[in-house]
PDB file of C-alpha atoms in Angstrom:
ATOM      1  CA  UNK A1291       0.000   0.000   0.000  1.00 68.00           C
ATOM      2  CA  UNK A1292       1.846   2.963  -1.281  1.00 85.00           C
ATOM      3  CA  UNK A1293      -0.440   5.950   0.433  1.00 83.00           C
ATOM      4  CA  UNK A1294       0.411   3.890   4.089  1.00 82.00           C
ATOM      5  CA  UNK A1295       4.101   3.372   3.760  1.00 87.00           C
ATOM      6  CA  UNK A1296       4.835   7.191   2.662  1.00 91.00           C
ATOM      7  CA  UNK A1297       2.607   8.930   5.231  1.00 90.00           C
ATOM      8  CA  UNK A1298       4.667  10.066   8.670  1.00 92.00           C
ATOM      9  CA  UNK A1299       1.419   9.855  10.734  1.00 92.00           C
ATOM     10  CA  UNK A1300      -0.119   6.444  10.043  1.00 88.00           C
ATOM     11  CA  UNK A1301      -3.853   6.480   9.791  1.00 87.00           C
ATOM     12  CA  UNK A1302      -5.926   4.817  12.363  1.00 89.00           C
ATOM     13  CA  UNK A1303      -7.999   3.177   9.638  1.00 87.00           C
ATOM     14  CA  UNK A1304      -8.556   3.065   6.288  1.00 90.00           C
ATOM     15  CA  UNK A1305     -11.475   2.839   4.053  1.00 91.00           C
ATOM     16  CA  UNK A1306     -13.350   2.732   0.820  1.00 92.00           C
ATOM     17  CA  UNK A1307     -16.825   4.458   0.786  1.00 93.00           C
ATOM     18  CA  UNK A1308     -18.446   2.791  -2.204  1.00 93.00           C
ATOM     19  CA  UNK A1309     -22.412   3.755  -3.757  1.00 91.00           C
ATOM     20  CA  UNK A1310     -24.192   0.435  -3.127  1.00 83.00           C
ATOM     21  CA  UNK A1311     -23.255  -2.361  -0.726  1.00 81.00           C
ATOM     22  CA  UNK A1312     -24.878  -4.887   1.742  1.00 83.00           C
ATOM     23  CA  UNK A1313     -22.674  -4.445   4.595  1.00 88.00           C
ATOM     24  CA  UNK A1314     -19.732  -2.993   6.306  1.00 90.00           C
ATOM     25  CA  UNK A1315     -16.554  -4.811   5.766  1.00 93.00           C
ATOM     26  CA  UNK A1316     -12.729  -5.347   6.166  1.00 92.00           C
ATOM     27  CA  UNK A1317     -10.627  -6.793   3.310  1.00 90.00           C
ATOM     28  CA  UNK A1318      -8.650  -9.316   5.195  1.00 91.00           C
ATOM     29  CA  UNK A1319      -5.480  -8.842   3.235  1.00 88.00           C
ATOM     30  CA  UNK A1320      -5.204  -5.124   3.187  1.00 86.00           C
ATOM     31  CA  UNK A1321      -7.141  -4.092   6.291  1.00 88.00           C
ATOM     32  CA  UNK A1322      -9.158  -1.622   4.625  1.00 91.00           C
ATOM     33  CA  UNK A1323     -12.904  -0.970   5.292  1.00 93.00           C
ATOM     34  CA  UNK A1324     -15.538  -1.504   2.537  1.00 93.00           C
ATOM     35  CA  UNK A1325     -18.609   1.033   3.527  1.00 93.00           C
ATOM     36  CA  UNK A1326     -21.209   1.745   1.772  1.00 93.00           C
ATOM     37  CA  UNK A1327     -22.514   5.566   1.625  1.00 91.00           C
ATOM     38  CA  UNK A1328     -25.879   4.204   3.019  1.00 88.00           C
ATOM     39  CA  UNK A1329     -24.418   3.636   6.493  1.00 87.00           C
ATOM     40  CA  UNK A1330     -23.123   7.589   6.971  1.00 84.00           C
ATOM     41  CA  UNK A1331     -26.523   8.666   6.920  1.00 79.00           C
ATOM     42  CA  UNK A1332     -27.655  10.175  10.572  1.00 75.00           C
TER      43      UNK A1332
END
């Protein structure tokens, strides 16, 4: 992951927000979050 291993403050978490999805998840290989926009709503 090129954006992780040239930042000086590493991110807590990272994700992808994506326009239609089932679920929240976490790519097991990366670590990075799938969301979908559905689940930022209030």
């Amino acid at each position: 992951m090129k954006f992780y291993d040239n930042v000086s403050i590493k991110p807590k978490f990272m994700c992808v927000i994506v326009g239609h999805y089932e679920a929240v998840i976490q790519d097991k290989e990366t670590g990075i979050y799938i969301i979908p926009i559905t689940s930022l709503r209030p």
